[in-house]
Coordinates of C-alpha atoms in Angstrom, one line a residue:
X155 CA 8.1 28.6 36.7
X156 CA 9.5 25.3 35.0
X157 CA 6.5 22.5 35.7
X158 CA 8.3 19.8 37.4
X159 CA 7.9 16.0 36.2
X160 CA 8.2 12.9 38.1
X161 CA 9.6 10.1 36.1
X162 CA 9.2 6.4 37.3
X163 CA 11.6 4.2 36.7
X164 CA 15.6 4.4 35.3
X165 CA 15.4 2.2 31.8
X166 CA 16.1 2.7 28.7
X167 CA 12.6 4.4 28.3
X168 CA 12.8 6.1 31.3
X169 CA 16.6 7.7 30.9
X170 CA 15.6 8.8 27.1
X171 CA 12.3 10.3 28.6
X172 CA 13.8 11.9 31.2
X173 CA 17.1 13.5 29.2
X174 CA 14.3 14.4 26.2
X175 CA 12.2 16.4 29.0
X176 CA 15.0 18.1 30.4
X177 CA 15.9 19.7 27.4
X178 CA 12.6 20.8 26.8
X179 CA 12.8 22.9 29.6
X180 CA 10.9 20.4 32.6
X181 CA 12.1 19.9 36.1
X182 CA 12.7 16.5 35.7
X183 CA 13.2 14.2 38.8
X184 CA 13.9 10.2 38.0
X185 CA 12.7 7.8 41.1
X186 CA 14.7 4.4 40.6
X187 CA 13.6 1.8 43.5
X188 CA 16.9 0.2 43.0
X189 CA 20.2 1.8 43.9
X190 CA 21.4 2.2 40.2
X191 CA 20.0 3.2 37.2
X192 CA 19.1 0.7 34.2
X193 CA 16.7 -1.7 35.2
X194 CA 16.8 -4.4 33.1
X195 CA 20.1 -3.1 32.1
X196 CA 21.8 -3.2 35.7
X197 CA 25.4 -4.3 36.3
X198 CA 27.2 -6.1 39.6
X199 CA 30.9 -6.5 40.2
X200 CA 31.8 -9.5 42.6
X201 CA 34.4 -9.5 45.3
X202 CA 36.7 -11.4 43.1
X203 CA 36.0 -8.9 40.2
X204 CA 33.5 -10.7 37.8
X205 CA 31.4 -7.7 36.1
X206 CA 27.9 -8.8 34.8
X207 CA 25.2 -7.4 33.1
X208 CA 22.4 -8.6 34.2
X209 CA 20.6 -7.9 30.7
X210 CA 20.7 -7.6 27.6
X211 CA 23.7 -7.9 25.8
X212 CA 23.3 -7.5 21.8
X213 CA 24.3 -4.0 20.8
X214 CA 22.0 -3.8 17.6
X215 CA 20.6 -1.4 15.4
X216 CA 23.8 1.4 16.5
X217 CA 22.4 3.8 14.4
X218 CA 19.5 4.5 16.4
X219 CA 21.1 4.5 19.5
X220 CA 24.0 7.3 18.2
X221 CA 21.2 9.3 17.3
X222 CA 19.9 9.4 20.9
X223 CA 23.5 11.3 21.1
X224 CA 23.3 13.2 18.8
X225 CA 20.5 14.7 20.1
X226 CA 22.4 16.3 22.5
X227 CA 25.4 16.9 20.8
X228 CA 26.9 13.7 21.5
X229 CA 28.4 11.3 19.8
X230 CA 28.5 7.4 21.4
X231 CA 32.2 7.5 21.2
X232 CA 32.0 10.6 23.6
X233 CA 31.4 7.7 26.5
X234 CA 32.6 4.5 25.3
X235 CA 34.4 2.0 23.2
X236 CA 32.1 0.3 20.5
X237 CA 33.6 -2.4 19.4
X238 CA 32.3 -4.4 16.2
X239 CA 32.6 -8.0 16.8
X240 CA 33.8 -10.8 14.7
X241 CA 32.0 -13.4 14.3
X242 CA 28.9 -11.8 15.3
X243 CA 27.9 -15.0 16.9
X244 CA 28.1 -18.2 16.7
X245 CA 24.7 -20.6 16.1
X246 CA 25.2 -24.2 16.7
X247 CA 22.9 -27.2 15.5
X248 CA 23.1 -30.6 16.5
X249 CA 24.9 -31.2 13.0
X250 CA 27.4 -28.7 12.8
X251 CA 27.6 -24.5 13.8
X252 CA 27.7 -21.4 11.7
X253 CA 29.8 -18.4 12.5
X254 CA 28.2 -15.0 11.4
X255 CA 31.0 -12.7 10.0
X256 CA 31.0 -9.7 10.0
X257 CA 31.6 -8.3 6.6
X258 CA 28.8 -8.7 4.4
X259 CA 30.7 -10.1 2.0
X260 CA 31.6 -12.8 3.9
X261 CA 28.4 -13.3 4.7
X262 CA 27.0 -14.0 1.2
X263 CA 30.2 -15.9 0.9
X264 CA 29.1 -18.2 3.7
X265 CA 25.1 -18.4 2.2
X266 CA 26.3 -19.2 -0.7
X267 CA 28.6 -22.4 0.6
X268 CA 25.4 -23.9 2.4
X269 CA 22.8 -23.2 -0.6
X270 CA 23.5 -22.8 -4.1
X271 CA 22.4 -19.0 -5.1
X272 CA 22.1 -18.2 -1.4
X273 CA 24.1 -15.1 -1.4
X274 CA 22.2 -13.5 -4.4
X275 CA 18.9 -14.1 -2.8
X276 CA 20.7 -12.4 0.9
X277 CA 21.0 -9.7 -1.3
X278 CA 17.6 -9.3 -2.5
X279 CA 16.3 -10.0 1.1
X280 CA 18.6 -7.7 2.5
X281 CA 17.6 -5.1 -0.1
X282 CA 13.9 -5.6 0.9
X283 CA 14.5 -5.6 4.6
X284 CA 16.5 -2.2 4.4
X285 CA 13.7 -0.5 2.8
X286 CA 11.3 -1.2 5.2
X287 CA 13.9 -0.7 8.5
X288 CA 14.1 3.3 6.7
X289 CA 10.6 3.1 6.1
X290 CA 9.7 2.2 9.9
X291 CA 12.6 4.0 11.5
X292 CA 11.3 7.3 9.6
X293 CA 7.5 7.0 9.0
X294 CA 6.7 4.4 11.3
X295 CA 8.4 3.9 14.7
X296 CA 8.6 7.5 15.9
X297 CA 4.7 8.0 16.0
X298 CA 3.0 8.2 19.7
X299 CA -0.4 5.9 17.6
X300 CA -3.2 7.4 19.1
X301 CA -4.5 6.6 16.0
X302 CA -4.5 5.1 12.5
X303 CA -4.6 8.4 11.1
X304 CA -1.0 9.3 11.7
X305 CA -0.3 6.6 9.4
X306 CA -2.6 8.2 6.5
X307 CA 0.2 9.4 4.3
X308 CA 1.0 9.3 0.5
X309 CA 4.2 8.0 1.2
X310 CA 2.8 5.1 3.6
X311 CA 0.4 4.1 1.0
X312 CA 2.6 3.6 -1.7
X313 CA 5.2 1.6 0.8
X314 CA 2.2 -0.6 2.1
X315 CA 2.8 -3.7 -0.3
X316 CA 6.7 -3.6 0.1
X317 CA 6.2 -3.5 3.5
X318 CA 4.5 -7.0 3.7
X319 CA 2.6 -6.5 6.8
X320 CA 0.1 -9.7 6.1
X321 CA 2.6 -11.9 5.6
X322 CA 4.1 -13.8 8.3
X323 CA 7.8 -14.1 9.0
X324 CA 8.2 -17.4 8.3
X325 CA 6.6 -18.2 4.9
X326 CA 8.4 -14.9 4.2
X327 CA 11.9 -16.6 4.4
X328 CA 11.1 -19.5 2.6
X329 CA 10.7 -17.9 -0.2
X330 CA 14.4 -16.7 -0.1
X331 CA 16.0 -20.2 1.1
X332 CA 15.2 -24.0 1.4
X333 CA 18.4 -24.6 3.8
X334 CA 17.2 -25.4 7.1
X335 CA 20.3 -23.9 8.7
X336 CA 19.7 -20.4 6.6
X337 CA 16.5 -19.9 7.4
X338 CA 16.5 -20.5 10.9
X339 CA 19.7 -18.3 11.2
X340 CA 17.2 -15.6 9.3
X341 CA 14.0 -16.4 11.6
X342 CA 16.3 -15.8 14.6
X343 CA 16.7 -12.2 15.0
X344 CA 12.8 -11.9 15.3
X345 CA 12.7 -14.0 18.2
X346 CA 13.6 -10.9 20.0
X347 CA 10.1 -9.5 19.9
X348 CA 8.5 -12.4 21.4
X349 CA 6.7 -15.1 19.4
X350 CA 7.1 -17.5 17.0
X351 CA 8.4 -16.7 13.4
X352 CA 4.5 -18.0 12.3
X353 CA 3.1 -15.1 14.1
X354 CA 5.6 -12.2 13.3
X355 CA 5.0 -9.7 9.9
X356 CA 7.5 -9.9 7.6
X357 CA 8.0 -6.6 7.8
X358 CA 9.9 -7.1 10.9
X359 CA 12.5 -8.6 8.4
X360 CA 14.2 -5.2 9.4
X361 CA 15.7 -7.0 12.4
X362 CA 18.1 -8.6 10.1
X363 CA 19.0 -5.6 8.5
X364 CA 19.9 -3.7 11.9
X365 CA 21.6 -7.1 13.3
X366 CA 23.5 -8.8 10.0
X367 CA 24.1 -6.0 7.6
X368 CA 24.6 -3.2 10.7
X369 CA 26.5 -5.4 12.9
X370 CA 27.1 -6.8 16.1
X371 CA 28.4 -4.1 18.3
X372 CA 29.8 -4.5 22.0
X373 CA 30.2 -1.2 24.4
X374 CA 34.0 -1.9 26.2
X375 CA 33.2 -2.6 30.2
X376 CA 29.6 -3.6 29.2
X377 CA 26.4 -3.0 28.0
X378 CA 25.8 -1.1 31.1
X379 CA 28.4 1.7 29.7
X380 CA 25.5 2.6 27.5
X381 CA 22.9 3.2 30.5
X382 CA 25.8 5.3 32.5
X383 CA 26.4 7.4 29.3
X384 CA 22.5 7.6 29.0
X385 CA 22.2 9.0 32.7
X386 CA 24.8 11.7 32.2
X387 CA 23.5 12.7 29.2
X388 CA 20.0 13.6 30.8
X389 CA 21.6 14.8 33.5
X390 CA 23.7 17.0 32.0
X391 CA 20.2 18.6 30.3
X392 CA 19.2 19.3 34.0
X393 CA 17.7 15.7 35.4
X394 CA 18.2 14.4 38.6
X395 CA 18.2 10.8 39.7
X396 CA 17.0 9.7 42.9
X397 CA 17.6 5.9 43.9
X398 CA 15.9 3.9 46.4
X399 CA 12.7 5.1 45.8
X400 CA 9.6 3.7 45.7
X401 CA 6.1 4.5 44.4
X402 CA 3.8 3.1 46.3
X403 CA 0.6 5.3 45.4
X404 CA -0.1 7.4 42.2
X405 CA -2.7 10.3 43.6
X406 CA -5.7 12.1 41.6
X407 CA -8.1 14.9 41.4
X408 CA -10.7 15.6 39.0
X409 CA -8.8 14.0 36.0
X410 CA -5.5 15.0 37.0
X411 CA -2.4 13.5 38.9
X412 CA -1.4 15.4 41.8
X413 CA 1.5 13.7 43.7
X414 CA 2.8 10.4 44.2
X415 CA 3.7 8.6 47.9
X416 CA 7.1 7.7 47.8
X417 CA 8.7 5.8 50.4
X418 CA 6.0 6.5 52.1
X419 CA 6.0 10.5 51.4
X420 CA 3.7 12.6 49.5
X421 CA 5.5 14.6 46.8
X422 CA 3.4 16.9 44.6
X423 CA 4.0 16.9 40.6
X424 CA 2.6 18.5 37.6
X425 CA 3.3 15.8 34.9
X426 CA 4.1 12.4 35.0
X427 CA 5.6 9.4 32.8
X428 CA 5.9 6.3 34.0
X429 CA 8.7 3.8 32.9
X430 CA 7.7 1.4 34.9
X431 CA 5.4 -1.8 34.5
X432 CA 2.4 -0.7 32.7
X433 CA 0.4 -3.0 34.6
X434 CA 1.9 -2.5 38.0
X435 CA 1.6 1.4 37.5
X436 CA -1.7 1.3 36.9
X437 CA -2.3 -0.8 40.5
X438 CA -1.0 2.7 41.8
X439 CA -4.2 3.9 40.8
X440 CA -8.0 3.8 41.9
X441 CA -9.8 1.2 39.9
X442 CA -12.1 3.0 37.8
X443 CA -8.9 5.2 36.4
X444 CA -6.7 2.2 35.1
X445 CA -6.5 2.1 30.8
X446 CA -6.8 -1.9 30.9
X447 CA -8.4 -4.4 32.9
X448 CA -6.9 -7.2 34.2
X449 CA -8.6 -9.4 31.5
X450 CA -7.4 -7.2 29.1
X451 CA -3.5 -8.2 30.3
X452 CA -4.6 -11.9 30.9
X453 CA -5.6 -11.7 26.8
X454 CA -2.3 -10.2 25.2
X455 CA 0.7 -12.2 24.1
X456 CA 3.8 -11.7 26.4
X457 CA 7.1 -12.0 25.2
X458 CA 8.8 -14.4 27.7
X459 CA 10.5 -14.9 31.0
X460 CA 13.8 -16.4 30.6
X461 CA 16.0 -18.5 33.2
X462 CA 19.5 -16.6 33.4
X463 CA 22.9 -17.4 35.3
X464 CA 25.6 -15.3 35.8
X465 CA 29.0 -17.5 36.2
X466 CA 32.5 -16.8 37.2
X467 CA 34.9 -19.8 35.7
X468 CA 38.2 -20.2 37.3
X469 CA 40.3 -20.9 33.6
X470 CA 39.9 -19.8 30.4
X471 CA 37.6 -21.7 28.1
X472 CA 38.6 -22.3 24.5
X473 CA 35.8 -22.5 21.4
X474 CA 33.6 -20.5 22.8
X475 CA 32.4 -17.4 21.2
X476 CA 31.5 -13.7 22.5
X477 CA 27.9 -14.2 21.4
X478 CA 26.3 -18.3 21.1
X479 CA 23.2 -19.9 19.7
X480 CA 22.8 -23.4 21.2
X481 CA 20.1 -24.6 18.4
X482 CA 20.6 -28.0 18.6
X483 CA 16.9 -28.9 19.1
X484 CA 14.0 -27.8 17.6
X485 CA 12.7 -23.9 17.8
X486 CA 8.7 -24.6 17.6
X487 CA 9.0 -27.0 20.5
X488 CA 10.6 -24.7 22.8
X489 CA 8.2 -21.8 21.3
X490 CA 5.0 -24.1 21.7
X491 CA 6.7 -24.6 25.1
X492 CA 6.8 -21.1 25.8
X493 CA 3.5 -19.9 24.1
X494 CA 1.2 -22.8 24.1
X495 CA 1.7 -25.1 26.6
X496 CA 3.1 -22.9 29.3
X497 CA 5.9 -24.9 30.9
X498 CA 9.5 -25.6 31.4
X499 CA 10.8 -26.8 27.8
X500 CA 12.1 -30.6 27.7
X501 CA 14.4 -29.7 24.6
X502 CA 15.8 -26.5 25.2
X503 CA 17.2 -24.1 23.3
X504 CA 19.6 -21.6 25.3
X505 CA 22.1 -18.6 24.8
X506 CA 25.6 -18.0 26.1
X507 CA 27.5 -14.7 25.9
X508 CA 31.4 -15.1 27.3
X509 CA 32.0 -11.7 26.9
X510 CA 35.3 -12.0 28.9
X511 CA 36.5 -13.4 24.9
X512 CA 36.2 -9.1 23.6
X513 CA 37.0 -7.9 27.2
X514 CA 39.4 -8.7 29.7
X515 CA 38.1 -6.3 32.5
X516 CA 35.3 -8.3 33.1
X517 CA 36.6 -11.1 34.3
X518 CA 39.6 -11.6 37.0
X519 CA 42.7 -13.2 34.8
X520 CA 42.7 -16.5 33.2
X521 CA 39.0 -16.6 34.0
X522 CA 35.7 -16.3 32.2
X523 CA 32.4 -14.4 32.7
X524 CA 29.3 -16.6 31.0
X525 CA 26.0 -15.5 30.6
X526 CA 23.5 -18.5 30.0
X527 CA 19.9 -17.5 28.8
X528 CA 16.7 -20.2 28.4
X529 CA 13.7 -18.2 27.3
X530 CA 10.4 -19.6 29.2
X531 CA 7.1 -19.2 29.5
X532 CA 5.7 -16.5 31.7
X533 CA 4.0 -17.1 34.9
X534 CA 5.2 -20.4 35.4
X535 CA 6.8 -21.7 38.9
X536 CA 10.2 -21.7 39.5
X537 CA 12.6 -22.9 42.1
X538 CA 15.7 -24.0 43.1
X539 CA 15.7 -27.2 41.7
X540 CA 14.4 -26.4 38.6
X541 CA 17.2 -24.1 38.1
X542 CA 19.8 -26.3 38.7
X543 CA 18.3 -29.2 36.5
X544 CA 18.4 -26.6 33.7
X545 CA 21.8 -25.4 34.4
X546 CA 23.3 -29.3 33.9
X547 CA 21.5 -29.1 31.0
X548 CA 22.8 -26.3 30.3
X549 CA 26.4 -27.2 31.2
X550 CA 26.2 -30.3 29.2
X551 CA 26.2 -28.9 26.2
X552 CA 28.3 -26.3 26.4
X553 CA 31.1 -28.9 27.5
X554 CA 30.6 -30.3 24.6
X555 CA 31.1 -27.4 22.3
X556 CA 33.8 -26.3 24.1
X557 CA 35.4 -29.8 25.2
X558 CA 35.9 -29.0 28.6
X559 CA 35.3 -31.4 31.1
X560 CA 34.0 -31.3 34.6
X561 CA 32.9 -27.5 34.2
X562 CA 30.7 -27.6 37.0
X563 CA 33.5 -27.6 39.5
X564 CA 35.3 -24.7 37.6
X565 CA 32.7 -22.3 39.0
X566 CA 33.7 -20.2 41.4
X567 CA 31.0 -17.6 41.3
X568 CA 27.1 -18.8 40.3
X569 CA 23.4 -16.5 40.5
X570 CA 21.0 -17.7 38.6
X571 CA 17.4 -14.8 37.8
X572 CA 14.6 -16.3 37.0
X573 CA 10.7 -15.6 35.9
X574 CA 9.7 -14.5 40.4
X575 CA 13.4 -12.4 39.8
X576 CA 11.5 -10.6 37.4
X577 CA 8.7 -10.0 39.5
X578 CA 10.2 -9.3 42.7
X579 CA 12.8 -6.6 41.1
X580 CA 10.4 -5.0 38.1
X581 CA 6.9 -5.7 39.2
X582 CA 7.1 -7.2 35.7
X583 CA 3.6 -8.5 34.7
X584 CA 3.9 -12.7 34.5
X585 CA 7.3 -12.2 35.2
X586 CA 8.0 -10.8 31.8
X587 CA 11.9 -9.9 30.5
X588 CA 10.8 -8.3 27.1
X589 CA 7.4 -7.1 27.2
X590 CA 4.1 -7.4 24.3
X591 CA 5.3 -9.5 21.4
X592 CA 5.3 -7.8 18.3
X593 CA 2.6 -9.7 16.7
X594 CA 0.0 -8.0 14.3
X595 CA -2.6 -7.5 16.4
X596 CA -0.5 -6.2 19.2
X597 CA 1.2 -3.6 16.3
X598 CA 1.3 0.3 16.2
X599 CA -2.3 1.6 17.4
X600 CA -3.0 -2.1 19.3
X601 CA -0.6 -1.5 21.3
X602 CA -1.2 0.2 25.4
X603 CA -1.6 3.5 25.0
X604 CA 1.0 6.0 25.6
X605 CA -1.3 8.1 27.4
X606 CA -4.1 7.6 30.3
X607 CA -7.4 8.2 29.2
X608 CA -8.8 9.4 32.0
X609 CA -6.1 11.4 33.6
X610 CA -4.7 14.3 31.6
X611 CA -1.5 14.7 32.5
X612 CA -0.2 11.0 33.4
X613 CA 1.8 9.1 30.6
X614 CA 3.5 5.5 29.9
X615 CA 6.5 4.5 28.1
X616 CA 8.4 1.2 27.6
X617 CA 8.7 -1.7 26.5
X618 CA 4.3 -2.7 26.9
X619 CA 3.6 0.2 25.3
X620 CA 5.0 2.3 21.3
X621 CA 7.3 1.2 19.4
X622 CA 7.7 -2.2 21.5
X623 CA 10.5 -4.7 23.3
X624 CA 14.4 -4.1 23.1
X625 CA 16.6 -1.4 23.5
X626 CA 16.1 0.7 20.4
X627 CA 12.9 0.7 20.8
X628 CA 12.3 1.4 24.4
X629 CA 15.0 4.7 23.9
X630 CA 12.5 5.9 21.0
X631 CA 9.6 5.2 23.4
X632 CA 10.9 7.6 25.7
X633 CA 11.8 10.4 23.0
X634 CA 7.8 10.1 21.7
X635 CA 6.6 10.4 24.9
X636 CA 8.6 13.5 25.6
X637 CA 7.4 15.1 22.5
X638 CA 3.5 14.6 23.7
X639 CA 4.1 16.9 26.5
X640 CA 4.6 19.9 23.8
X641 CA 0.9 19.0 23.3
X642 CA -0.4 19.8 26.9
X643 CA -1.9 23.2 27.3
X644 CA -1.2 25.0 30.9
X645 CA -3.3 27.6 32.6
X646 CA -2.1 28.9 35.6
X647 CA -4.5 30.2 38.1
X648 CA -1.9 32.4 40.1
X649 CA -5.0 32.9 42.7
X650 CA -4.0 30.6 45.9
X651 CA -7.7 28.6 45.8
X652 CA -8.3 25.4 48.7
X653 CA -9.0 22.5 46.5
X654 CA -11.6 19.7 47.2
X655 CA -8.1 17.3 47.1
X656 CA -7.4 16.3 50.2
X657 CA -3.5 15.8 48.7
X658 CA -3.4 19.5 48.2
X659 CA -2.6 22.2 50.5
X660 CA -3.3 26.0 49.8
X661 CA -1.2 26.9 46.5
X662 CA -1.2 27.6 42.8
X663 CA -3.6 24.9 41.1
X664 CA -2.1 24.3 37.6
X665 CA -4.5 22.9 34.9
X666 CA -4.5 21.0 32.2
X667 CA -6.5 21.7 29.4

């Protein structure tokens, strides 16, 4: 008899955990409270046929996410276009801008225009920062850290230095260029795990070898191609996907879960992982059975919210980019902002993706899908009004790259998602888009647990818990979780006993040892 696994939650984490499971051999059931897989990753087509991801957007680090295909016998290609796109992006400063190209060549070529020697010392960085992304992505990334003793290994030791661990990001690029421009453009890619460049390692100068030297990659009809080709994938290894379901109580008994309430039903289950929130999954539980307290969340660096809006313009705009970096102000203000200070940033920096520039099915003809991005501080208030003032801001400046006027009344479709979006649709803790920031002390073993404690057969996986925030990561997450099941011993007592778990009716009592 196949044990049968409840999985909460349809993310990235949750889809890898629940297609890995399957092929092991579990009766895998995915519960999605929303009415289409993804999560963070979801899609929505308007009536005049604007198609948005409501997420995330940069297709980095492809190498990782073919070998979630391969896995299976896949290939990427199998589901989708990838396209590679040129420039990668576009970063604009309030002196000038800086398209990213996408040969490598060009790209020395470029360092080389805006520092003398530039491109030699991009070559020694890059050099560096490939070693440790096949370092991580082989001796690092893939481990479930219950413990520093996974990383006890000859090879480890003898990578430690190379892997500059106890220096931070930011005094690590100095040492490569003085432009201001350069190093910014090589500090950015780290913003993705969610604190300032000061309090990054170095070693996570493997960013810009999965994002400059891999590419810029965009899946035809969307990033959300990637989550459809991820559901049939575990589908086809026996999975099924159940949307519109909530959990609304996880259920114990001596040490063990026993079923879950969903939409207000009792379902019985002999393992499960839970995709979802860490935090708000372990308010499904009795008190004394949570991994953290709340002081312990209240004490961890978040990576942030972010203020989003999804707009449908009525004509085509001209020099704007797929992917674009409005920099014109300064980065530590908005991070301080963000990190320090905990409010709405008077100097924003922001993101736009148009990807209606690579795509023309997602966006009605002679029109334009934007996506405009503000990173902000979790917890904070937001409202209407604040939205707007931000999105004039917003507008502003992106008239004036694009030399557009009057772009406001070229709308035709607006929604802006904020930090309460986030709570409201993810029970994400603080309102949180990203998850922990990858900051030393919240790195490998300092991370939340994969597993509970004190119930035996109850797991996590995500973005708050191994490897850490962003797609890449979060599919891993789900393929090392997968792989701690194999450690689970079963006993089956095949005699029908009545348990002291007022959940359970008379049947077989599986435990785990």
């Amino acid at each position: 008899m196949r044990r049968k696994i409840a999985l909460i939650g349809s993310g990235f984490s949750g889809m890898s955990a629940a297609a890995y499971a399957a092929k092991q051999g579990y009766e895998v059931h995915v519960f999605e409270k929303h009415n289409q897989p993804g999560g963070r990753a979801r899609q929505f087509t308007t009536e005049k046929g604007y198609v948005f991801d409501m997420g995330p957007s940069w297709y980095w680090m492809p190498d990782i996410i073919e070998n979630f295909f391969n896995d299976f016998g896949y290939k990427a290609s199998d589901f989708f276009d990838l396209v590679s796109l040129n420039p990668q992006f576009e970063m604009i400063f309030n002196d000038g801008k800086i398209a990213v190209p996408e040969s490598y060549e060009d790209l020395k070529n470029l360092f080389n225009e805006l520092e003398v020697g530039a491109g030699e010392k991009l070559d020694e960085f890059m050099k560096a920062a490939q070693f440790k992304y096949q370092v991580a992505m082989q001796d690092f990334i893939n481990k479930p850290c219950h413990s520093w003793k996974e990383f006890l290994s000859p090879k480890i030791a003898k990578s430690a230095l190379k892997l500059d661990l106890l220096t931070n990001f930011r005094s690590y690029v100095a040492k490569y260029f003085d432009n201001p421009k350069l190093r910014v453009l090589m500090e950015f890619p780290v913003i993705f795990l969610g604190a300032s460049p000061k309090n990054i390692p170095a070693l996570y100068s493997l960013m810009n070898y999965g994002g400059y030297a891999l590419g810029t990659h965009y899946p035809m009809g969307g990033f959300y191609q990637l989550v459809l080709a991820m559901q049939k994938v575990a589908e086809s290894q026996g999975a099924t996907f159940h949307f519109n379901k909530t959990i609304e109580k996880i259920h114990t008994h001596k040490g063990k879960v026993t079923s879950l309430v969903i939409n207000g039903e009792n379902h019985f289950f002999d393992l499960v992982i839970a995709s979802s929130d860490y935090h708000h999954t372990e308010t499904l539980l009795d008190v004394n059975l949570k991994n953290y307290t709340e002081k312990y969340w209240k004490s961890r660096t978040f990576a942030p919210s972010c203020l989003i809006y999804y707009l449908g313009i009525k004509e085509k705009i001209t020099n704007i980019k797929h992917h674009t970096l409005f920099f014109e102000n300064d980065l530590d203000e908005h991070i301080d902002a963000i990190n320090r200070n905990r409010k709405w940033p008077e100097n924003p920096l922001f993101y736009a993706c148009c990807p209606s520039k690579t795509d023309s099915s997602v966006a009605p003809s002679n029109c334009e899908n934007i996506f405009l991005l503000m990173p902000l501080a979790i917890g904070i208030k937001d409202n209407e009004e604040l939205r707007e003032k931000y999105l004039n801001i917003m507008i502003n400046r992106l008239e004036k790259l694009t030399k557009t006027e009057n772009l406001l009344s070229k709308i035709e479709y607006k929604r802006s998602y904020c930090v309460s979006d986030f709570v409201q649709d993810y029970n994400a803790y603080g309102g949180n888009a990203y998850g922990l920031a990858n900051t030393l002390s919240q790195t490998a073993v300092l991370k939340p647990k994969i597993r509970n404690k004190k119930i035996s057969n109850l797991f996590y996986t995500g973005q708050l818990t191994v490897p850490g925030p962003g797609v890449p990561p979060s599919i891993i997450s789900g393929k090392i979780v997968s792989h701690e099941l194999n450690k689970l011993k079963f006993k089956d007592d095949e005699k029908k006993v009545l348990t002291e778990d007022p959940y359970l009716s008379l049947t077989t009592t599986r435990e785990f040892l």
